[in-house]
XYZ file of C-alpha atoms in Angstrom:
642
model
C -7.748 -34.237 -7.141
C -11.143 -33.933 -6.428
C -12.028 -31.238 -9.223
C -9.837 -33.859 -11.533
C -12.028 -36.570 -10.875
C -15.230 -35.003 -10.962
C -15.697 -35.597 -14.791
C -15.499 -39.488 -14.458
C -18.386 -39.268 -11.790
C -20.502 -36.496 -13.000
C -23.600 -38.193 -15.293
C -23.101 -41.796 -13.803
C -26.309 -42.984 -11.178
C -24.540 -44.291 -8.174
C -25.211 -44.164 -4.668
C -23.399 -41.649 -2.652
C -20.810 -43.959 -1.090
C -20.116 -46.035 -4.041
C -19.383 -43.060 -5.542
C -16.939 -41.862 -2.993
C -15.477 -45.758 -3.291
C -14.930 -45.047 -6.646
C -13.254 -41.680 -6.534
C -11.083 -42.741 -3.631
C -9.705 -45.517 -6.128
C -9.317 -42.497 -8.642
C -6.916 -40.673 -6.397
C -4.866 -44.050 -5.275
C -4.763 -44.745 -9.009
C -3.651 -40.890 -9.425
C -1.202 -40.761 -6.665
C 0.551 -44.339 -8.081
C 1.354 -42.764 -11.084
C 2.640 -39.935 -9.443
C 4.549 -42.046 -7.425
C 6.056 -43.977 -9.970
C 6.811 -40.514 -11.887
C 9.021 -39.368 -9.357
C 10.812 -42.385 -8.187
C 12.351 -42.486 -11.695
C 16.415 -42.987 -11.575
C 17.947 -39.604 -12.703
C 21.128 -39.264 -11.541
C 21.994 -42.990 -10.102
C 23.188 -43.940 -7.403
C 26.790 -43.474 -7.293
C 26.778 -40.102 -8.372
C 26.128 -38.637 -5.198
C 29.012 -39.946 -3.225
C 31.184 -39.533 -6.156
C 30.710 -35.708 -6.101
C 30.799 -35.269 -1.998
C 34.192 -37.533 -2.524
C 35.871 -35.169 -5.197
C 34.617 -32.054 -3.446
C 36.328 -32.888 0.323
C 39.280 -34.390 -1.762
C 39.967 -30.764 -3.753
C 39.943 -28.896 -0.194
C 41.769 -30.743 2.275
C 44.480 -27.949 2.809
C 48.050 -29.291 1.275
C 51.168 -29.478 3.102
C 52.622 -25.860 3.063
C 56.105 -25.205 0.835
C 58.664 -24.316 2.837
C 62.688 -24.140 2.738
C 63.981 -23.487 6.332
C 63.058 -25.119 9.954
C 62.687 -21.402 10.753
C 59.550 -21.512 7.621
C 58.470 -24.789 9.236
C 58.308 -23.058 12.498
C 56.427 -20.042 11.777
C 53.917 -22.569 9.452
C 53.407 -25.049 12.123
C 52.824 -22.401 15.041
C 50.360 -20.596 13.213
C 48.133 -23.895 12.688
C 48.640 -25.009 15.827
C 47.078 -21.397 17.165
C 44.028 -21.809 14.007
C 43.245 -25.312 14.822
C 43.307 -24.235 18.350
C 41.397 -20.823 18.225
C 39.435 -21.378 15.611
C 38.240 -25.257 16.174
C 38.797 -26.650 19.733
C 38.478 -23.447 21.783
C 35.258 -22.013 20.210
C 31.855 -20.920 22.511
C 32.202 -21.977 25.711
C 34.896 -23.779 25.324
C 37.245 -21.110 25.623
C 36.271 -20.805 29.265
C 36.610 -24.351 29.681
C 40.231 -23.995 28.298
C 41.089 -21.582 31.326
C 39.091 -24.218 33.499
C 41.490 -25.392 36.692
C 39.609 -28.506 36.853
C 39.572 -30.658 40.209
C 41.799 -33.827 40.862
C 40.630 -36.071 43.408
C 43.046 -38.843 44.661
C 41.330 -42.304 45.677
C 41.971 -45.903 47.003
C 44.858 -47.712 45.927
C 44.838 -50.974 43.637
C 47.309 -53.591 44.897
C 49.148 -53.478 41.500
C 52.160 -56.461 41.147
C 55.894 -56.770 41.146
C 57.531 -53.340 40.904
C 54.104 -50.954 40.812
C 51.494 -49.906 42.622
C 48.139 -48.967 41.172
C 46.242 -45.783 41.954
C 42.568 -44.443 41.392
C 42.028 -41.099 40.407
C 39.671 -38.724 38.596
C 39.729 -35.253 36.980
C 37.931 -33.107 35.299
C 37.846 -32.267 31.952
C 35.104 -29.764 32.038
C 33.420 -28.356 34.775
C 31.188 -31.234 36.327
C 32.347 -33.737 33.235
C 34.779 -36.409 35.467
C 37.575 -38.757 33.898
C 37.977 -42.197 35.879
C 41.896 -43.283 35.465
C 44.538 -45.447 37.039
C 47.755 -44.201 37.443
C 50.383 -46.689 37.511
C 53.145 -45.920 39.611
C 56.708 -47.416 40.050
C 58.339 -48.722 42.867
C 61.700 -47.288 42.756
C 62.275 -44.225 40.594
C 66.122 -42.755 40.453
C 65.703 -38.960 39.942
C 62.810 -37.949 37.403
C 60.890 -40.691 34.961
C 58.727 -40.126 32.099
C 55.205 -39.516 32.480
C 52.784 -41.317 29.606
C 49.752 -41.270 29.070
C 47.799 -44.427 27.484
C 44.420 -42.602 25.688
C 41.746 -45.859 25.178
C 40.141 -46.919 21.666
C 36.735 -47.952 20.425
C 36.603 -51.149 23.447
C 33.864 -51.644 25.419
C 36.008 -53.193 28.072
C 37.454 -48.777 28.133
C 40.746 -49.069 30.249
C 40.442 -52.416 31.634
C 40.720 -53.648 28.230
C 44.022 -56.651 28.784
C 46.393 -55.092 26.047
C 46.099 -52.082 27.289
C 47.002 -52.966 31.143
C 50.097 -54.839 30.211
C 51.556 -51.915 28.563
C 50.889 -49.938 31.357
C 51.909 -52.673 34.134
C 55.531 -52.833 31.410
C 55.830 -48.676 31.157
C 55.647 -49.194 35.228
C 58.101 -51.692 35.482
C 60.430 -49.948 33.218
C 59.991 -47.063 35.314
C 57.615 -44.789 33.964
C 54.699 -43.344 36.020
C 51.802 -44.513 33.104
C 48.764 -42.938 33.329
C 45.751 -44.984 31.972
C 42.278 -42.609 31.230
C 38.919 -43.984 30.185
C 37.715 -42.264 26.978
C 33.641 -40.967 26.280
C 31.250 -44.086 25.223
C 33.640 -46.730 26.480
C 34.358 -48.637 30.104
C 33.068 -46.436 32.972
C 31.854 -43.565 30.605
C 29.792 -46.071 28.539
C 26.535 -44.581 28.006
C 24.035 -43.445 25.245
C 25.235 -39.138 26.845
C 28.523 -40.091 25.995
C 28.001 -41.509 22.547
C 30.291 -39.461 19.803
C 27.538 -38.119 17.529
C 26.116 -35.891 20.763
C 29.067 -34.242 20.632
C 28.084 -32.405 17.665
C 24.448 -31.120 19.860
C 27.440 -28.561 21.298
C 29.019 -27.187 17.906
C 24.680 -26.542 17.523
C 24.773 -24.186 20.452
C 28.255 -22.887 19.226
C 30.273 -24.449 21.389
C 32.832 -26.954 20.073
C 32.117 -30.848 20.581
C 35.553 -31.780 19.951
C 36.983 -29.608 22.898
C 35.738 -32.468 26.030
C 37.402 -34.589 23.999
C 41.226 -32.247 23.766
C 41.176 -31.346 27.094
C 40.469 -34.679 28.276
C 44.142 -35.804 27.613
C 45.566 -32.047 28.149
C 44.286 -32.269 31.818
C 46.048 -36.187 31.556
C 49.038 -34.357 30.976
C 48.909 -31.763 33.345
C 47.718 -34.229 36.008
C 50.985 -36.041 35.129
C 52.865 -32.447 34.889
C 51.786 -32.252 38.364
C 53.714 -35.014 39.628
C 57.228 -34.404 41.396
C 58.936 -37.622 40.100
C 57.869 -36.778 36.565
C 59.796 -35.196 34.097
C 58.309 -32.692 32.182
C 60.386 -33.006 29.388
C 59.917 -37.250 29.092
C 56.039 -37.017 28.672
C 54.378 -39.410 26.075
C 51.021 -40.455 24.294
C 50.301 -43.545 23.183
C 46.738 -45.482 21.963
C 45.108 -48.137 19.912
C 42.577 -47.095 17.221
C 40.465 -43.867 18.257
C 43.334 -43.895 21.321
C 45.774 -43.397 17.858
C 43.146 -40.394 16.535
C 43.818 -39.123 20.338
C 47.529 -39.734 20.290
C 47.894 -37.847 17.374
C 45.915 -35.251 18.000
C 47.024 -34.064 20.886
C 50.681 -34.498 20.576
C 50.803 -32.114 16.964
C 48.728 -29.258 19.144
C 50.385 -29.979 22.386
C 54.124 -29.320 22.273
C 54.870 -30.847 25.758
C 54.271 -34.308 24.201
C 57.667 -35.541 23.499
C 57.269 -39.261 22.171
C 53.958 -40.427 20.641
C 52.975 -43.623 19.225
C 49.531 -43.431 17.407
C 48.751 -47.016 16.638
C 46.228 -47.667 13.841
C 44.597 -44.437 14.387
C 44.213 -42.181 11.285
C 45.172 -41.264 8.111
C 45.215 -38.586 6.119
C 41.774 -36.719 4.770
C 42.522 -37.245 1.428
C 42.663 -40.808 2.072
C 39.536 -41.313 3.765
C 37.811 -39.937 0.943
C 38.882 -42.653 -0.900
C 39.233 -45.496 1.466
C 35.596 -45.430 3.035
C 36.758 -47.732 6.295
C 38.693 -44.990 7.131
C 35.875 -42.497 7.819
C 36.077 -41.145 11.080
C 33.476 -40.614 13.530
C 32.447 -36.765 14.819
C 35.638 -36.574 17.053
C 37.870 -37.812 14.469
C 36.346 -35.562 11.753
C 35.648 -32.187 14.353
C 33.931 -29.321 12.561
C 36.349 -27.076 10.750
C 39.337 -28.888 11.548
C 39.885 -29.646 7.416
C 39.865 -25.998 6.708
C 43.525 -26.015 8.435
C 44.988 -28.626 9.264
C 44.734 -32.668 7.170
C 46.080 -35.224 9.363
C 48.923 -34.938 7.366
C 50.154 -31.327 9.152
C 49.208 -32.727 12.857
C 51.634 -35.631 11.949
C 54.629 -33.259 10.947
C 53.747 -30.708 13.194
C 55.454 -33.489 15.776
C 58.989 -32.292 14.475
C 61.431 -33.012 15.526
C 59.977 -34.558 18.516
C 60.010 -38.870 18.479
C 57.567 -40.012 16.942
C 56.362 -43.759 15.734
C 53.891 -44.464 13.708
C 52.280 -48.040 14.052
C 49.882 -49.980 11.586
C 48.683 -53.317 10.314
C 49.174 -54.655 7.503
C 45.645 -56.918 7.238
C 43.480 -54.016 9.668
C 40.127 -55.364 9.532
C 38.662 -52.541 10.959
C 40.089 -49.243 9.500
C 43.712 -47.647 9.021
C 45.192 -50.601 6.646
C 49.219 -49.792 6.814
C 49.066 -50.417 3.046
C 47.002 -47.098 2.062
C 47.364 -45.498 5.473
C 51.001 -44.707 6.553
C 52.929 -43.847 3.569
C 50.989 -40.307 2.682
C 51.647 -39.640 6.486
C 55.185 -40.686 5.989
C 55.597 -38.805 2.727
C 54.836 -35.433 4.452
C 56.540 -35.624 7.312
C 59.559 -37.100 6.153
C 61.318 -33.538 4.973
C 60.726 -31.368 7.817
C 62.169 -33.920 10.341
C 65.024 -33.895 7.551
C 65.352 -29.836 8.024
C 65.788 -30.726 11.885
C 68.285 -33.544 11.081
C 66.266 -35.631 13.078
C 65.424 -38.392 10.709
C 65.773 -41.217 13.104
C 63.325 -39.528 15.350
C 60.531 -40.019 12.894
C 59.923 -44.358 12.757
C 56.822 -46.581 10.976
C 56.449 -49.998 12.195
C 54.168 -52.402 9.862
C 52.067 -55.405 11.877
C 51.918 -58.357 9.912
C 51.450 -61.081 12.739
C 48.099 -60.900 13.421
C 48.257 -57.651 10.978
C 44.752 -57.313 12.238
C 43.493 -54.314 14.143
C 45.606 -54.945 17.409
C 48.081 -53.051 19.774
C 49.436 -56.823 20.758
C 52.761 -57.717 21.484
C 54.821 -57.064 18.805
C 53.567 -53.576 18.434
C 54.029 -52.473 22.626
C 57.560 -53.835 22.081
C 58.362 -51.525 19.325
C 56.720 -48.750 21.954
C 58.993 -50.017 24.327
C 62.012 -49.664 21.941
C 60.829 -46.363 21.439
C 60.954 -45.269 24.949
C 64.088 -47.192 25.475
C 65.848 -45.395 22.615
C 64.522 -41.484 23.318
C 63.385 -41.783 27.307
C 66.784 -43.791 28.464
C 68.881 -43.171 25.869
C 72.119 -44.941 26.290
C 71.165 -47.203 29.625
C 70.345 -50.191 27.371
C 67.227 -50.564 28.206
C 65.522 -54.259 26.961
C 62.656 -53.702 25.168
C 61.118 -57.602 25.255
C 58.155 -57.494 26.513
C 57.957 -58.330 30.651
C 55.783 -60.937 31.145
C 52.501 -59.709 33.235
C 49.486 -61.672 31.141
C 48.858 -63.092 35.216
C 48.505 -59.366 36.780
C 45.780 -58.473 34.635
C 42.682 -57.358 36.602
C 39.385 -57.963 35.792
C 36.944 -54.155 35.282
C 35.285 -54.403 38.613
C 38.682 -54.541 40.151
C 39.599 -51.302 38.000
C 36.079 -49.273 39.034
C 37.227 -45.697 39.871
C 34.299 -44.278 41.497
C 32.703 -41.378 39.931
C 30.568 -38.341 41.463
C 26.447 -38.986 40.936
C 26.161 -36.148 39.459
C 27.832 -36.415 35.714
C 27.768 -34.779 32.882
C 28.346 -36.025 29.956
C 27.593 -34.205 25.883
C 23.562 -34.126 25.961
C 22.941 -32.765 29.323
C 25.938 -30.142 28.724
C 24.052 -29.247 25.470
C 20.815 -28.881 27.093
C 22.228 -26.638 29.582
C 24.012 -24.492 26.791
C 20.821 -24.386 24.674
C 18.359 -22.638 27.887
C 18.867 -19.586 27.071
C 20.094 -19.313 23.475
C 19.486 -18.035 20.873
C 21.310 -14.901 22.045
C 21.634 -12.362 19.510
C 18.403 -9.956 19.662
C 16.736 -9.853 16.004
C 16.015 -7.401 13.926
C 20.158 -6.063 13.094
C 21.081 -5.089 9.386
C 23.598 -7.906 9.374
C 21.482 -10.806 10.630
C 21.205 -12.083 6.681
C 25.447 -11.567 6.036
C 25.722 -13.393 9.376
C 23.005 -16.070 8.573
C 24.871 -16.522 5.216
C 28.423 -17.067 7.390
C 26.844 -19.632 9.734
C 25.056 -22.166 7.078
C 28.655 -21.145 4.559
C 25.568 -19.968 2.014
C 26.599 -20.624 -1.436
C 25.407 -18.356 -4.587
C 24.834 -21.304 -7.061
C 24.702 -20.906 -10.881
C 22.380 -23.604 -12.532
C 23.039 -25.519 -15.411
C 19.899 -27.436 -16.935
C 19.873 -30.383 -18.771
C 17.144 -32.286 -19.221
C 17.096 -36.238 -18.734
C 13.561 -36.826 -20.529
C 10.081 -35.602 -20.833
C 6.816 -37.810 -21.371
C 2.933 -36.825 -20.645
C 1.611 -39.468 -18.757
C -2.397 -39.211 -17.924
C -2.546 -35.542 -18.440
C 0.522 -34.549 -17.001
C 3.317 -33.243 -18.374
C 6.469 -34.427 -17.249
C 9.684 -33.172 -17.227
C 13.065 -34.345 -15.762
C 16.195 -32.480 -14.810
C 19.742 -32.843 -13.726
C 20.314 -29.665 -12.357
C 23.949 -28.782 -12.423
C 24.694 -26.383 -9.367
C 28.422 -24.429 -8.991
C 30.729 -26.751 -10.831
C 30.411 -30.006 -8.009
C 26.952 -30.750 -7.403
C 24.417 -32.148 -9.260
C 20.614 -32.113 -8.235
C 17.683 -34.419 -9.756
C 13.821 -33.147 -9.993
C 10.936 -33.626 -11.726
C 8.863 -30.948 -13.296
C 5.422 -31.605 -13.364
C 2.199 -30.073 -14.716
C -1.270 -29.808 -16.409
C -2.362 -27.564 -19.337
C -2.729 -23.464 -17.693
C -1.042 -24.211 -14.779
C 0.670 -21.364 -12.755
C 2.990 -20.654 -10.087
C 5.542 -22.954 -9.329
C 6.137 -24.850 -6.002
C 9.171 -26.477 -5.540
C 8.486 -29.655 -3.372
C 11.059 -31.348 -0.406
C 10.427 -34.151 1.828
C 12.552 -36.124 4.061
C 11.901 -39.297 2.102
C 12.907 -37.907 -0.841
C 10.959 -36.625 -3.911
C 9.710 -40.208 -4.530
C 8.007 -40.354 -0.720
C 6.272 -36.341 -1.987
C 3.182 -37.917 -4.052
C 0.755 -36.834 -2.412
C 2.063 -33.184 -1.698
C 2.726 -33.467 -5.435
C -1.082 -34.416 -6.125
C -2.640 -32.075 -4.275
C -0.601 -29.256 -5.548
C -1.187 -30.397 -9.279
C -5.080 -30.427 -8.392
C -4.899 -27.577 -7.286
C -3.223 -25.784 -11.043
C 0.004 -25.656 -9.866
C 3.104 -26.376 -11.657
C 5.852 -28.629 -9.184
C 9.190 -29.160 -9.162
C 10.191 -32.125 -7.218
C 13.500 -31.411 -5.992
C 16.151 -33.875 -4.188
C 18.493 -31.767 -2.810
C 21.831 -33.258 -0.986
C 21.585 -36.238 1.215
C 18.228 -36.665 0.585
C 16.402 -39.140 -1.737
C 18.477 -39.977 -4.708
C 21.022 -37.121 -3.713
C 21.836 -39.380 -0.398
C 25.263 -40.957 -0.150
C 25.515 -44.546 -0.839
C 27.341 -45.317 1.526
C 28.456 -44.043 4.777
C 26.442 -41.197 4.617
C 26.515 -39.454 7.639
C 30.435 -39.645 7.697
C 30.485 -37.825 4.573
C 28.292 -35.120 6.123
C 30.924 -35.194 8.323
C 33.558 -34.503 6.396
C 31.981 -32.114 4.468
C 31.429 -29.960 7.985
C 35.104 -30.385 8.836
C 36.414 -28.836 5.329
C 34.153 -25.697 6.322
C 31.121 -26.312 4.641
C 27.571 -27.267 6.152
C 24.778 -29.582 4.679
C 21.952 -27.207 6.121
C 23.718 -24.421 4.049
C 24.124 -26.397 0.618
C 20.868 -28.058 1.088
C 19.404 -24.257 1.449
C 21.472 -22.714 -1.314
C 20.612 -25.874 -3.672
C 16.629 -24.956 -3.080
C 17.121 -21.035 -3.894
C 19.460 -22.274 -6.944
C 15.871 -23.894 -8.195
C 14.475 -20.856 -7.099
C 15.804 -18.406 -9.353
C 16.311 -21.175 -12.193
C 12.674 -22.018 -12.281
C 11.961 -17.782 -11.948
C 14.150 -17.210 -15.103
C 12.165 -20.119 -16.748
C 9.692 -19.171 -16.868
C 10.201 -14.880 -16.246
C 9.486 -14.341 -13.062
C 6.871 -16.597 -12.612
C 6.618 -16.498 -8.845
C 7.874 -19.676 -6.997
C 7.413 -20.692 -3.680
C 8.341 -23.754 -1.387
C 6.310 -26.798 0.415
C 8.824 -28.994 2.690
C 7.513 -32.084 4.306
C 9.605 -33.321 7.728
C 11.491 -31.154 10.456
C 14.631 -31.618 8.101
C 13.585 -30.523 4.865
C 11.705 -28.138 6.392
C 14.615 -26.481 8.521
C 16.829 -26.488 5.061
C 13.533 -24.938 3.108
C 12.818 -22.179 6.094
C 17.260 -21.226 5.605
C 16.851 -20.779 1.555
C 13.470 -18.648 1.792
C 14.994 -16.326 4.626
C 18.137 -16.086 2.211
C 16.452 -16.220 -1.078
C 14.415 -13.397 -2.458
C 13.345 -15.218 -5.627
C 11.297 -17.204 -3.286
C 7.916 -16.228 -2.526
C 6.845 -18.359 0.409
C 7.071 -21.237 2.467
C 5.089 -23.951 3.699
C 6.431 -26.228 6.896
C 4.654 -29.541 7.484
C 6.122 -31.350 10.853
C 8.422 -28.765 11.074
C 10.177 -28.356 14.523
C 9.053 -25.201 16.852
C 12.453 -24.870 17.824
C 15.992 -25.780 16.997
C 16.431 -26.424 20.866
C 13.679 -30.106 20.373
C 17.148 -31.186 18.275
C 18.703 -31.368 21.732
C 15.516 -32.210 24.120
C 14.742 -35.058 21.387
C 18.205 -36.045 22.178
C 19.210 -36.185 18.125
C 22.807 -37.479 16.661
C 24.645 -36.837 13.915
C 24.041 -39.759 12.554
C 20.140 -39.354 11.560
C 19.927 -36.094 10.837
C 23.567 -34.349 10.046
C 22.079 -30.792 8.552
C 20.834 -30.059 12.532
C 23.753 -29.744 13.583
C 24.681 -26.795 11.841
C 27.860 -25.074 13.573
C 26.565 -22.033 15.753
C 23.327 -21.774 14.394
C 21.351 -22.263 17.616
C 23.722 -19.667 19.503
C 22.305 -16.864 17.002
C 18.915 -18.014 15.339
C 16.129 -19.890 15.988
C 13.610 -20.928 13.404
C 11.059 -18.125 14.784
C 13.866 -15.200 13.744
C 14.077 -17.444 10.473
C 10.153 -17.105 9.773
C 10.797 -13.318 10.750
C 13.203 -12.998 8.005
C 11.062 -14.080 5.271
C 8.422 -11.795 6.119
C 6.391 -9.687 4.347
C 6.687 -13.041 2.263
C 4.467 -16.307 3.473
C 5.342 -18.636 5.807
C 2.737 -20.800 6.987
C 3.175 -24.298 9.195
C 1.014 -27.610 8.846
């Protein structure tokens, strides 16, 4: 900038500092053009989250074709094992699924007419405690059915009053109900707890989603345990994220008999389209997409009872009107193959018809219990009245150990002594490309307008990568420049003037490059749940980010015939993306990191979510690389750190 300058100043008798004054305003002047260069509109801003909505949309996994219940069988068994295997059970999670975690019995609640009330807690990791209340009967005559009542997205976590009356009615009906507290809610409240840390595991390579699966399975085998249960009369049932839990754990667990998901989910397809219905990091767990849509867990419940409840007017999420009838659709023919069409119900809310698991809706629960867990005894399935047994949450305090652990501090743990894989093998770039799901773009150009604006030539792109994405940037340069430096920042191209400047004082030519989620390429709306869902079909932001930067790479390369190219990323995001496509990319000469992290383990000790920076959490990639094996594998090319 300076050398730019210099011929406005040179001849003109100033004094020293006015002359500095006035070059200063030269190079705010200079970087305000540059700034309004590259803040531009190229693409708009709906384009982004129209492409990440037709790309998730084309790969949710269809309902399989099949002919027989035998085909069923044999389709739905082999999911169950790939959701299982390949999503829930992954890292260290498979020795947590082997895990024969502690149950500890404590004081009794006075409870009301026909039940007692009692504390207990269980594991569902190693050191990670559930509080719950198990509701117990009175009288029992031979064996009753066991249910478990998974909680929603309440801060009041099992206390909440809906939720105890249709425990204090499964009780009085005779049914031992079992009522757990759920992560980030009631007793478990707490910033450790909160979803998006759950995702700080699938970074070390264990899966997130599995505290959350074996937090009902050890429910159920707590209830299992019981003498006066019957194993063959256990249930689920839930409200909201309780319906996410009822459903999925009664399509992967087979000894769930009846399950009533109540304004819980819908279909992946659907949520692409119906942006309320976006789930969070448990509801969209990394990799579940490439197997299973919500659509399989639902008829993977065949022939088995199963209701499912929604509301018409949901104000939160789930409307019955978009919501139930894909759901229905599917599952509809396979309980047909079992002849077991009244086992498979849908009950529409309409008063409130708001997000609610009120009255109307526990008494078609109760119906459904009456009509499958006491079939032919009549049982009344009005509600019993029990609004005056209701206990407040202090009355409902299960105490808990002082030493708890919860997602973050399990994740720090995990991360000590990772990475673990020693560097240096033949495969380490095949096995890079695997973790990030690296994608070999092919670029198609076409140019959205070119100007020369105070000496600088100025060209715009739409960069067409694969056939789904497309990816603004700004060319920029002065007469004889040479090399090419593509430029990133975590504010997006338009927040890179000054990078942008320097690099054009200094003869280069610069692409300014806004790869996906980032500047104009970032999501409307919802953007981190679409990050989400792009993880859960089997791809990985980091990875497309990455592969979109060596796309411009070797497009830029060709351009201009093997020019070389090289990369300068500003922030610890862009530059963790930039560092991926220059160990990956050969067409990229070097790399420069400003802010860039020292190590992928400050994502945990910073204590980062999903939700701010979604490409961190890259499945795996802290189990096997860290960003110094990274720099090793651009080298003998540059990498240099500011």
């Amino acid at each position: 900038m300076v050398r730019q300058a210099a011929p406005y100043i040179k001849g003109i008798k100033m004094g020293r500092s006015i002359a500095i004054i006035a070059l200063l305003a030269l190079c705010a002047c200079a970087r305000g053009d540059v700034k309004e260069i590259l803040s531009e509109s190229i693409i708009g801003p709906k384009q982004a989250m129209s492409e990440v909505q037709d790309y998730c949309e084309a790969r949710i996994p269809a309902m399989p074709k099949v002919n027989s219940k035998e085909e069923w069988e044999a389709a739905a068994k082999k999911m169950r094992a790939e959701v299982l295997d390949n999503v829930v059970f992954r890292g260290e999670a498979a020795v947590w699924r082997n895990y024969k975690g502690k149950v500890q019995w404590l004081r009794t609640v006075a409870g009301g007419p026909g039940y007692t009330i009692r504390r207990v807690r269980y594991e569902a990791v190693p050191g990670m405690w559930i509080p719950a209340l198990l509701y117990v009967p009175d009288k029992v005559e031979g064996k009753a059915p066991g249910i478990l009542n998974v909680t929603g997205h309440d801060g009041g976590g099992k206390a909440v009053g809906y939720k105890q009356i249709n425990c204090i009615n499964q009780a009085k009906r005779g049914c031992f109900a079992l009522n757990v507290e759920w992560f980030s809610f009631g007793q478990l409240a707490g910033a450790g707890f909160n979803h998006a840390r759950m995702n700080q595991l699938d970074l070390c390579g264990t899966s997130g989603i599995a505290p959350f699966y074996l937090a009902m399975a050890r429910g159920l085998d707590l209830l299992e345990s019981l003498e006066p249960v019957d194993k063959e009369r256990l249930g689920v049932t839930g409200l909201s994220g309780g319906g996410w839990q009822t459903i999925f754990i009664s399509g992967l667990d087979e000894r769930v008999k009846l399950s009533d998901p109540v304004a819980g989910y819908s279909s992946f397809k659907t949520r692409a389209r119906f942006l309320e219905d976006l789930g969070d990091s448990e509801q969209t767990p990394c990799d579940l997409g490439k197997f299973v849509d919500y659509t399989h867990l639902t008829t993977m419940r065949a022939p088995r009872p199963t209701l499912l409840t929604f509301n018409s007017k949901d104000d939160c999420c789930f409307a019955s009107g978009h919501a139930l009838t894909p759901l229905m659709e599917a599952a509809r023919p396979i309980f047909a193959l079992y002849g077991a069409e009244s086992a498979l119900r849908s009950h529409v809310n309409d008063v409130p018809g708001t997000h609610n698991y009120e009255k109307e809706n526990r008494e078609e629960f109760y119906k459904m219990v009456g009509d499958f867990f006491y079939a032919g005894k009549g049982m009344d399935y009005r509600e019993i009245e029990s609004n005056g047994e209701v206990k407040t949450k202090e009355q409902l305090v299960v105490e808990l150990p002082a030493e708890q652990e919860d997602f973050h501090t399990l994740a720090m743990k995990l991360s000590r002594d990772l990475p673990r894989v020693a560097p240096g093998s033949p495969e380490r770039k095949f096995r890079l490309k695997e973790i990030v799901s690296w994608k070999d773009l092919k670029v198609g150009a076409q140019s959205a307008g070119v100007e020369e604006k105070d000496g600088v030539s100025v060209h715009r792109w739409k960069l067409r990568m694969g056939d789904a994405w497309s990816v603004p940037c700004v060319e920029l340069s002065r007469a004889g420049a040479k090399g090419t430096v593509i430029v990133v920042h975590d504010g997006g191209r338009k927040a890179a003037g000054e990078q942008v400047e320097k690099l054009l004082a200094a003869g280069k030519r610069v692409v300014a490059m806004d790869p996906f989620y980032f500047g104009e390429s970032k999501i409307e709306q919802k953007e981190h749940l679409f990050a989400l869902l792009l993880l859960t079909i089997g791809d990985r932001p980091l990875g497309l980010q990455a592969s979109e930067v060596a796309a411009g790479a070797r497009w830029i390369g060709e351009k201009y015939q093997g020019e070389e190219v090289s990369v300068v990323a500003v922030g610890p995001r862009s530059s963790a993306f930039a560092l991926v496509a220059a160990a990956l990319e050969p067409a990229i000469a070097g790399v420069e990191m400003n802010q860039a992290l020292g190590s992928l383990r400050e994502v945990i000790e910073k204590d980062w979510t999903m939700e701010k920076t979604p490409e961190m959490f890259c499945f795996g990639l802290l189990g096997e690389f860290d960003l110094k094996d990274l720099e090793g594998m651009v080298a003998p090319r540059k990498v240099s750190r500011n």
